[in-house]
PDB file of C-alpha atoms in Angstrom:
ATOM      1  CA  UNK A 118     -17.046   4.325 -24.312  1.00 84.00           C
ATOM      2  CA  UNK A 119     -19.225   6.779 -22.510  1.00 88.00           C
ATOM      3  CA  UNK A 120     -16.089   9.089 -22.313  1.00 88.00           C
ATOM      4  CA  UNK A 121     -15.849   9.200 -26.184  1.00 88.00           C
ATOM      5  CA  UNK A 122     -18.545  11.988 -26.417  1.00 91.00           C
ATOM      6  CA  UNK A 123     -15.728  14.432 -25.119  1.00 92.00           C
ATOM      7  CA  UNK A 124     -13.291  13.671 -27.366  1.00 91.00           C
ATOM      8  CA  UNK A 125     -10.100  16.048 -26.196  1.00 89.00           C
ATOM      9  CA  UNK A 126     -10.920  16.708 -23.369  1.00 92.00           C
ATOM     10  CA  UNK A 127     -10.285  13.270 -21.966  1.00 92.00           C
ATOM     11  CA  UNK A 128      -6.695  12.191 -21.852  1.00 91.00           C
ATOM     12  CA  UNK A 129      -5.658   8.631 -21.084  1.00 90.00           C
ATOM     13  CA  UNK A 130      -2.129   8.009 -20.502  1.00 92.00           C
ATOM     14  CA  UNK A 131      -0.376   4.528 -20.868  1.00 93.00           C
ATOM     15  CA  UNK A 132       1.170   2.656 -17.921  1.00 92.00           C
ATOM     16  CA  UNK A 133       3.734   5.143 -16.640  1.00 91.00           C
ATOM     17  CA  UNK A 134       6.520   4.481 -14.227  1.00 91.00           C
ATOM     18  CA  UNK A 135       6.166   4.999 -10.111  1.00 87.00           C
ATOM     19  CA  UNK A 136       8.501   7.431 -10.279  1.00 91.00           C
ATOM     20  CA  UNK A 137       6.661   9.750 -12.349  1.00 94.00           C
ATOM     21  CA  UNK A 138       3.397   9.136 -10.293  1.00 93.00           C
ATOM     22  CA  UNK A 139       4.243  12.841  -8.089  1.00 95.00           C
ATOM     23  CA  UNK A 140       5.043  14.658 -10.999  1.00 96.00           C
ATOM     24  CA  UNK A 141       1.637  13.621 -13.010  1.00 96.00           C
ATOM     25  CA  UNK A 142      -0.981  14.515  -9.989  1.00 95.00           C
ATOM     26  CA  UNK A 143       0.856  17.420  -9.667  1.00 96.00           C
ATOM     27  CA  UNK A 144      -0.328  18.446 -12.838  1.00 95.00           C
ATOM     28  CA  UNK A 145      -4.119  18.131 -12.291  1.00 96.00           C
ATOM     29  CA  UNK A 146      -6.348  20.216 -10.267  1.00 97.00           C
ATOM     30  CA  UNK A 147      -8.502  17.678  -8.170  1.00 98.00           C
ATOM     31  CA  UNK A 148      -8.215  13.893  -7.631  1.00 98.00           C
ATOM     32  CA  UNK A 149     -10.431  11.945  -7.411  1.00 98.00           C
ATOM     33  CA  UNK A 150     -10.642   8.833  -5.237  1.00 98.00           C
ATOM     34  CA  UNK A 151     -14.034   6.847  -5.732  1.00 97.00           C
ATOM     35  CA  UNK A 152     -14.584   3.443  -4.242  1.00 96.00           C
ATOM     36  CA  UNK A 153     -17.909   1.158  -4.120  1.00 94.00           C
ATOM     37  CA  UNK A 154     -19.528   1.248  -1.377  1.00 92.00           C
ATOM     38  CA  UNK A 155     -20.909  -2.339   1.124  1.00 90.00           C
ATOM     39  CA  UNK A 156     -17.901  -3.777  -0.676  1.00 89.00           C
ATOM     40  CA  UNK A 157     -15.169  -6.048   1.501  1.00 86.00           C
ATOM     41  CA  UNK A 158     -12.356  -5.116  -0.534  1.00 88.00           C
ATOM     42  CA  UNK A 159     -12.767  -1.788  -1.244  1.00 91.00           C
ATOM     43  CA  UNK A 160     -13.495  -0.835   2.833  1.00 91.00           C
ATOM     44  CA  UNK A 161     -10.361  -2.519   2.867  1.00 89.00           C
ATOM     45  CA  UNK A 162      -8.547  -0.193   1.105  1.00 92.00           C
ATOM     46  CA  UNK A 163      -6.189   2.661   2.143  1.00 95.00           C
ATOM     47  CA  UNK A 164      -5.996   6.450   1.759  1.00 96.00           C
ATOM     48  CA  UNK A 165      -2.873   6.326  -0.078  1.00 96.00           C
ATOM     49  CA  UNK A 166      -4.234   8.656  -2.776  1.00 97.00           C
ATOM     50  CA  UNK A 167      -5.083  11.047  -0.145  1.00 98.00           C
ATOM     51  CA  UNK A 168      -1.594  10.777   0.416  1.00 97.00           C
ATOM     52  CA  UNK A 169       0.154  10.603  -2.854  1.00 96.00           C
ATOM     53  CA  UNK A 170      -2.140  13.715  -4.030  1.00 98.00           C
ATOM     54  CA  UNK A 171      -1.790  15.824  -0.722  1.00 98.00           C
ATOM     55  CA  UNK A 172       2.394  15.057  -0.725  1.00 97.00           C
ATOM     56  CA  UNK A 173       2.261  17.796  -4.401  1.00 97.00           C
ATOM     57  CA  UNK A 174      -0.383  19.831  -2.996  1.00 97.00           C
ATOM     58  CA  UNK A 175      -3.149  18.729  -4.452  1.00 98.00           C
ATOM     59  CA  UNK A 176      -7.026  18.240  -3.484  1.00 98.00           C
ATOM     60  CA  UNK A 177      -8.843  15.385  -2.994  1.00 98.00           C
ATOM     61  CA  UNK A 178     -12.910  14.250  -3.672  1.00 98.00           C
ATOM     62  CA  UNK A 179     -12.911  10.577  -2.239  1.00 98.00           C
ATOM     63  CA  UNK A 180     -15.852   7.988  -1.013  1.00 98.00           C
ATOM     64  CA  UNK A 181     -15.812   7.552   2.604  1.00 97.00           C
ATOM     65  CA  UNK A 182     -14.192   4.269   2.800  1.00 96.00           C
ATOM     66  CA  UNK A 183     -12.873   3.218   6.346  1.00 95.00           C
ATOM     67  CA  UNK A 184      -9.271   4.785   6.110  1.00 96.00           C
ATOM     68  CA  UNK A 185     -10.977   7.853   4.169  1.00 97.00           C
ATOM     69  CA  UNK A 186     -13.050   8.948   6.883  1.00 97.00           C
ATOM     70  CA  UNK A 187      -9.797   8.026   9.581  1.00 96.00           C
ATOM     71  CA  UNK A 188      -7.681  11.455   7.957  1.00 97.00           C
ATOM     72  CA  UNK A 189      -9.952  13.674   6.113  1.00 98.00           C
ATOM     73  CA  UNK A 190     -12.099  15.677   7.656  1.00 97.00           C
ATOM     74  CA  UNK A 191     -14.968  16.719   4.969  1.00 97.00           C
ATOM     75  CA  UNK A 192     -14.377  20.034   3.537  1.00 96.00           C
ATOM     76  CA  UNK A 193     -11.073  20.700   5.634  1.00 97.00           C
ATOM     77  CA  UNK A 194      -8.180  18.338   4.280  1.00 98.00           C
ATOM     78  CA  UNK A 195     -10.502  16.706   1.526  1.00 98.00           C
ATOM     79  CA  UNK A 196     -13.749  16.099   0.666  1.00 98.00           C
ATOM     80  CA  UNK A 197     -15.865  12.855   0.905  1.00 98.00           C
ATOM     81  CA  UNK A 198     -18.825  12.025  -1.306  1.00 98.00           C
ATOM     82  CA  UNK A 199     -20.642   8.938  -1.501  1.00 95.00           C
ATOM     83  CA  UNK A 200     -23.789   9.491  -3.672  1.00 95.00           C
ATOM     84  CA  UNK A 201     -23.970  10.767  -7.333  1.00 95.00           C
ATOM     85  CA  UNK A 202     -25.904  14.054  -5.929  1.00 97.00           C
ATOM     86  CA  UNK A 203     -22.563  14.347  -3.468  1.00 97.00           C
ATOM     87  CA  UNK A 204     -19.934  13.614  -5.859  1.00 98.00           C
ATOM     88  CA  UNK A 205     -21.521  16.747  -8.702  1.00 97.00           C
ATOM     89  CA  UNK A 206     -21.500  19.174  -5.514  1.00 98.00           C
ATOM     90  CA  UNK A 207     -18.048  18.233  -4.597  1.00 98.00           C
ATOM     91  CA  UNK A 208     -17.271  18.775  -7.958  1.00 97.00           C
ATOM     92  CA  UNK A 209     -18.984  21.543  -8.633  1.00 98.00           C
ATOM     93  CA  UNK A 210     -17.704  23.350  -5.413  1.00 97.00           C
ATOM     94  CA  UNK A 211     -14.205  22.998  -6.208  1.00 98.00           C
ATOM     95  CA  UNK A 212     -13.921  23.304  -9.863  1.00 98.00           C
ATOM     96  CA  UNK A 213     -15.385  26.985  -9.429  1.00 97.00           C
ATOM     97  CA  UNK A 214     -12.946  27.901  -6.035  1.00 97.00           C
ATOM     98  CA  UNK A 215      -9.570  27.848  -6.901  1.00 97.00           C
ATOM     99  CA  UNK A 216      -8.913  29.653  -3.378  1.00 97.00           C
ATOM    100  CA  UNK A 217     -10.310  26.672  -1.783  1.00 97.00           C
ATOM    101  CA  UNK A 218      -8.981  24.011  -4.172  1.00 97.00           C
ATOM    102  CA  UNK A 219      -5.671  25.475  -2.042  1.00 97.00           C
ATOM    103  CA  UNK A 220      -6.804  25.877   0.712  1.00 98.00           C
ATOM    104  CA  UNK A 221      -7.880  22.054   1.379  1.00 98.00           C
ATOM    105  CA  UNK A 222      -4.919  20.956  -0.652  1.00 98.00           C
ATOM    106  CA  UNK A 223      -2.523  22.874   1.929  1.00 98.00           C
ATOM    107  CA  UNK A 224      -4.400  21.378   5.077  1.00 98.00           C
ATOM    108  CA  UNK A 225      -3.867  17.977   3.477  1.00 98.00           C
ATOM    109  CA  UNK A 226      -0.189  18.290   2.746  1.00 97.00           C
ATOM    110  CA  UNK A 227       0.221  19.561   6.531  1.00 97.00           C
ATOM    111  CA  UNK A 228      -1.702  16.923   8.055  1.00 97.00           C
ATOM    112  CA  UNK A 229      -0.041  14.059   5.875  1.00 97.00           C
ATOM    113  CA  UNK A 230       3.426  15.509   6.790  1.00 96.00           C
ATOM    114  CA  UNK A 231       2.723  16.063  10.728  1.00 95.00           C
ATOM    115  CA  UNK A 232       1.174  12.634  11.257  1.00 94.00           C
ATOM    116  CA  UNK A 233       1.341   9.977   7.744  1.00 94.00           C
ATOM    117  CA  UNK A 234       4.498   9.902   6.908  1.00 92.00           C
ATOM    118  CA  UNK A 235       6.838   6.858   7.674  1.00 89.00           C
ATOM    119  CA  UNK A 236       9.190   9.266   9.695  1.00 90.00           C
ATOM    120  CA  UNK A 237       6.498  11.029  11.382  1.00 91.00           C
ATOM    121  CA  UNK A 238       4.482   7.416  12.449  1.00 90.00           C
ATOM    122  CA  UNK A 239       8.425   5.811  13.495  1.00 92.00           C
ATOM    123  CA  UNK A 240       7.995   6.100  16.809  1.00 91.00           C
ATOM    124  CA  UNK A 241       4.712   5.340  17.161  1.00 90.00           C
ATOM    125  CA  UNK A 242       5.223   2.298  15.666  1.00 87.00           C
ATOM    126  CA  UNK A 243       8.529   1.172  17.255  1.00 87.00           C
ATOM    127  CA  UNK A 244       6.733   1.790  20.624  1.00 89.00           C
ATOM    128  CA  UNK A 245       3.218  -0.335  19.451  1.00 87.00           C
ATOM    129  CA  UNK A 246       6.211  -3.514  18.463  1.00 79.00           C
ATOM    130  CA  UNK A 247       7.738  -2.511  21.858  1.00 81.00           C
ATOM    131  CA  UNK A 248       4.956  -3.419  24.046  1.00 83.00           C
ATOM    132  CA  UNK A 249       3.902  -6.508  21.615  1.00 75.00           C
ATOM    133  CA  UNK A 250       7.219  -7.946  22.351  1.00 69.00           C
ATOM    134  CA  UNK A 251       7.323  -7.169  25.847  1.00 71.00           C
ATOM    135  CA  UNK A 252      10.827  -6.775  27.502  1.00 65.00           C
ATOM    136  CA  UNK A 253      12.480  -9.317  24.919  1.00 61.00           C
ATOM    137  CA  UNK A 254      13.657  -6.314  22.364  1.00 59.00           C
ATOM    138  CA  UNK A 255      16.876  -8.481  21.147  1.00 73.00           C
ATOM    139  CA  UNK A 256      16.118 -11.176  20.778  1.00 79.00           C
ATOM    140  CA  UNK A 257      15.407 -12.467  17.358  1.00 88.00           C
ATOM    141  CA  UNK A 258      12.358 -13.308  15.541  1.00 90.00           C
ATOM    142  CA  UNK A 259      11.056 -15.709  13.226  1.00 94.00           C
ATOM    143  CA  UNK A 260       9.295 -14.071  10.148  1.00 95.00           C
ATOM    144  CA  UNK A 261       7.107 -15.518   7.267  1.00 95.00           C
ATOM    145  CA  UNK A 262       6.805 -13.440   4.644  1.00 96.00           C
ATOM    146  CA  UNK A 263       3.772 -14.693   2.831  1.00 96.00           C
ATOM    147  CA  UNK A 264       4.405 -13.432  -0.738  1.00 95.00           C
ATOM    148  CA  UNK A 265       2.454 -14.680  -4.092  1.00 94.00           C
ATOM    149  CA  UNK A 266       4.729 -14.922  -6.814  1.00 92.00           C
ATOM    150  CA  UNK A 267       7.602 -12.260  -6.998  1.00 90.00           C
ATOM    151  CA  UNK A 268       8.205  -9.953 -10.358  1.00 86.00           C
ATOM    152  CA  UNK A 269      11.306  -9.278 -10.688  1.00 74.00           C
ATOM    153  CA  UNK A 270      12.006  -6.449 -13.873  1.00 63.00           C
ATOM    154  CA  UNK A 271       8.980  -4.162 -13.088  1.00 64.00           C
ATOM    155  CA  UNK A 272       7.562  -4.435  -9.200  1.00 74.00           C
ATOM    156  CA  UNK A 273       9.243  -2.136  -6.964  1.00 79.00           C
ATOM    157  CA  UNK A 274       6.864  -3.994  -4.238  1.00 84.00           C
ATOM    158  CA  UNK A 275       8.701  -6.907  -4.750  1.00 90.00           C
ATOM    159  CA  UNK A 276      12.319  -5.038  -4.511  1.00 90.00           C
ATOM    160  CA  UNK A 277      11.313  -2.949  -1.554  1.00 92.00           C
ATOM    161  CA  UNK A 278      10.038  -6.377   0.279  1.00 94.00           C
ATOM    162  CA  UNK A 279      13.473  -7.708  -0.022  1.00 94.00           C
ATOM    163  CA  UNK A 280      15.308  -4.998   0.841  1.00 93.00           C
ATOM    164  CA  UNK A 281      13.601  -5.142   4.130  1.00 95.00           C
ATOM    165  CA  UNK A 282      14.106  -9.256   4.773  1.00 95.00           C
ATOM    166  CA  UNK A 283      18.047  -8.486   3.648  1.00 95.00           C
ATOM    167  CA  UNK A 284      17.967  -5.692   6.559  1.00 94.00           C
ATOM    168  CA  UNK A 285      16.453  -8.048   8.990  1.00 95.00           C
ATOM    169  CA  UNK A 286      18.448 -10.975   8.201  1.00 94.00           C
ATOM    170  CA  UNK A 287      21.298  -9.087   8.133  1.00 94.00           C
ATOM    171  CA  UNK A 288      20.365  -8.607  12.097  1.00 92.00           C
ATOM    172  CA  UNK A 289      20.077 -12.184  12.938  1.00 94.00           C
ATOM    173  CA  UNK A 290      16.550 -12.307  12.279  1.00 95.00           C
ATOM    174  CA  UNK A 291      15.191 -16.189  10.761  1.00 95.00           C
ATOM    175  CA  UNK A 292      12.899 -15.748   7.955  1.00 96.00           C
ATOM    176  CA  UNK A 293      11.022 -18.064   5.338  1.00 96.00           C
ATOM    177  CA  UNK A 294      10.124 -16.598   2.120  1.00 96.00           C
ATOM    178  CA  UNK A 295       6.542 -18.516   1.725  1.00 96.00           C
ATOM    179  CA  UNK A 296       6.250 -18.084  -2.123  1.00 96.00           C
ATOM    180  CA  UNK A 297       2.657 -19.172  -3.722  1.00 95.00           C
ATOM    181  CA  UNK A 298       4.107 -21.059  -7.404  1.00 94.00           C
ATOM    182  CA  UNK A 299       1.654 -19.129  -9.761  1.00 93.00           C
ATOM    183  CA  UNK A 300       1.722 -17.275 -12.718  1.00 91.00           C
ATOM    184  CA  UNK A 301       5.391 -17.333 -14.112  1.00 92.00           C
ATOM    185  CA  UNK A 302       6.351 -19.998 -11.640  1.00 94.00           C
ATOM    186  CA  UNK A 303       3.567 -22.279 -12.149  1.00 94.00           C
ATOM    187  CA  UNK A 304       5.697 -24.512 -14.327  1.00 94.00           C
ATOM    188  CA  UNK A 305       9.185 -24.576 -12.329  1.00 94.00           C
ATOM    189  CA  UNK A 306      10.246 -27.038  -9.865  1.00 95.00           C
ATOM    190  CA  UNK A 307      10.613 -25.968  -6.468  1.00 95.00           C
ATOM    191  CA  UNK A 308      14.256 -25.630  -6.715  1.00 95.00           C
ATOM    192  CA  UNK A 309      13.953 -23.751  -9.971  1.00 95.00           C
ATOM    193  CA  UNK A 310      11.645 -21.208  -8.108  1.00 95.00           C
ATOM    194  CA  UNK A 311      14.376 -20.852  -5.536  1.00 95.00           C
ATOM    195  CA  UNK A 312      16.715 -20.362  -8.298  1.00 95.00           C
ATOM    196  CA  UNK A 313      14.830 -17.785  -9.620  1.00 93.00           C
ATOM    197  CA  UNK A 314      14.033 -15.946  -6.303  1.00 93.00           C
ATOM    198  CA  UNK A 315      18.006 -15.804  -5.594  1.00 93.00           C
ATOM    199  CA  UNK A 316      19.135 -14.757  -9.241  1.00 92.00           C
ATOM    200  CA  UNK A 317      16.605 -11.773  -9.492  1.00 91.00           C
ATOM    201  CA  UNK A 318      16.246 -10.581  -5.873  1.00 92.00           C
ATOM    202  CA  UNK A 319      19.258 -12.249  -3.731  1.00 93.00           C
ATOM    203  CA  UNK A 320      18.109 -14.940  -1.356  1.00 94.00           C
ATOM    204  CA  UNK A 321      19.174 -12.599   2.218  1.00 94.00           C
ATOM    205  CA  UNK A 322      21.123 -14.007   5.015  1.00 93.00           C
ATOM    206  CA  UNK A 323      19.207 -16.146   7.371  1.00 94.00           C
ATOM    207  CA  UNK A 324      16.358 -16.890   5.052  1.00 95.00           C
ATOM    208  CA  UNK A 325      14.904 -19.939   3.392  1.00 95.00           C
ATOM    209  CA  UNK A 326      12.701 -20.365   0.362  1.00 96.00           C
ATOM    210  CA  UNK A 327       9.514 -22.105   1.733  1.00 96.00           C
ATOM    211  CA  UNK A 328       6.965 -23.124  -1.638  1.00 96.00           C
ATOM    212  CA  UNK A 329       3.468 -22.795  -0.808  1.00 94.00           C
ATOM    213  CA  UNK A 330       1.526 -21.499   1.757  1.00 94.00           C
ATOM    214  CA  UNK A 331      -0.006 -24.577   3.658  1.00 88.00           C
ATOM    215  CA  UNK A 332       0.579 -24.871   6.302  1.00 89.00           C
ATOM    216  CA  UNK A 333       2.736 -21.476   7.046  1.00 92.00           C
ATOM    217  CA  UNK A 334       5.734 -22.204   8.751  1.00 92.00           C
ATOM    218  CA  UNK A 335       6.163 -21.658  12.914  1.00 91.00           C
ATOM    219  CA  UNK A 336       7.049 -17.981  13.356  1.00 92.00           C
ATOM    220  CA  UNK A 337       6.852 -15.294  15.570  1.00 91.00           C
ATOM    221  CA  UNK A 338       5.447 -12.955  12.861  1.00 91.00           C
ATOM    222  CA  UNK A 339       3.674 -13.372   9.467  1.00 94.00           C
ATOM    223  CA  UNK A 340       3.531 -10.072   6.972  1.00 94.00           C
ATOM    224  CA  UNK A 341       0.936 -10.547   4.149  1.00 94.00           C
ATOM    225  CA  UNK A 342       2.496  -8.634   1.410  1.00 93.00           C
ATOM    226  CA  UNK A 343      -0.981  -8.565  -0.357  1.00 91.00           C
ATOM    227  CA  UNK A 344      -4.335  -7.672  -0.261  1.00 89.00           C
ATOM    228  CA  UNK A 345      -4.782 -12.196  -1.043  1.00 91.00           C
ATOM    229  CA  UNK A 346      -2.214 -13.225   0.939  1.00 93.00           C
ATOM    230  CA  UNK A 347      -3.895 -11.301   4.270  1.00 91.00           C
ATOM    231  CA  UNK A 348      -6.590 -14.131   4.936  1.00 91.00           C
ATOM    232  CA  UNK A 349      -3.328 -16.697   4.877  1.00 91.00           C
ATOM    233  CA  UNK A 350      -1.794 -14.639   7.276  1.00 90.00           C
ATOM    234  CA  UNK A 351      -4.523 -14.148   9.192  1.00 88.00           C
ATOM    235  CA  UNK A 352      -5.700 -17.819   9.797  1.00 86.00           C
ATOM    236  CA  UNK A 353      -2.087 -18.835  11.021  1.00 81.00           C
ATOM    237  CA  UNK A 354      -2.439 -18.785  14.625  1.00 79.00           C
ATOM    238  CA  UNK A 355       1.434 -19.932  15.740  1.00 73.00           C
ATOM    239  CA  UNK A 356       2.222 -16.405  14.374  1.00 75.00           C
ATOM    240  CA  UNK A 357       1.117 -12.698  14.869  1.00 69.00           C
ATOM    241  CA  UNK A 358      -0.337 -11.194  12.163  1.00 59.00           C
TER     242      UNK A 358
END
């Protein structure tokens, strides 16, 4: 309600789809990224909007979270502020430089190209599984995906986490779908919930529709697919997390 006093000049737009996330922020000037500080969750959080605003050129004012203060370097590729006295000079500064609004938005949109970018981090990564797994590269691994429970219509999460199991399945890898029966599946059976899970997102090859998440099945791998599902993945010690 404290926005009210400035009437047009606040604009508040209704859920919008991900697909028109780039094309908004491209649209604004600065974006902002603020995050409460001596918070467990919020240090927990990544610079994805660092990342989403940098991709369409735009700059970003953010707290210094952990993964903040990882990729931007204050006043170079972004700007961190963790105080109000910080956030009205950040503000301040680049509401009144346009030159540098560019300036820091370029940087970003170099450095998020050249190092944060799933192509640019591939080989990083395949070489970080390499040496996990040792000198066993083919042979194939047991995965728990420990999901809570799947939206079908409107959660490209959800899609994008099954495209990846039908990839890996499709490769001979074993994986159990570890599904926790809340929310819209509180009141199904477990085979209902499997029904469900296979109708709306395919059940891939190799896989198996495991309710609940205690215990977690044996694997060689459990992926927490969100930020309440990491502490289950974490505790399950027959598995890497």
């Amino acid at each position: 309600s404290r926005f009210d006093r400035c009437g047009a000049r606040i604009e508040r737009l209704p859920l919008q789809p991900w697909s028109l996330l780039p094309t908004i922020q491209s649209g604004v000037d600065i974006n902002l990224a603020p995050l409460e500080s001596r918070n467990a969750y919020t240090e927990a959080k990544s610079c994805v909007k660092w990342i989403e605003a940098g991709l369409v050129g735009v700059p970003t004012i953010a707290s210094p979270r952990s993964d903040f203060t990882r990729v931007i370097v204050d006043g170079e590729n972004g700007v961190l502020a963790d105080d109000p006295t910080a956030w009205q000079t950040a503000l301040r500064t680049l509401v009144d430089d346009a030159k540098l609004r560019r300036e820091v938005a370029e940087r970003a949109r170099s450095d998020i190209l050249h190092a944060h970018t799933s192509r640019a981090r591939a080989f990083e990564y395949r070489e970080a599984l390499r040496e996990l797994l040792g000198e066993e590269d083919d042979r194939k691994l047991a995965i728990n995906w420990v999901l809570e429970a799947p939206i079908a219509a409107n959660s490209g999460r959800y899609r994008n986490i099954f495209r990846i199991a039908a990839e890996l399945g499709a490769k001979g890898h074993v994986q159990h779908l570890c599904i926790n029966p809340v929310a819209h599946l509180a009141d199904k059976s477990d085979e209902q919930i499997r029904t469900f899970v296979d109708e709306m997102f395919g059940i891939p090859e190799n896989a198996d529709v495991v309710i609940g998440h205690s215990p977690l099945p044996p694997a060689d791998v459990s992926i927490a697919t969100f930020w309440t599902t990491a502490p289950i993945a974490a505790k399950n010690d027959e598995s890497l997390f």
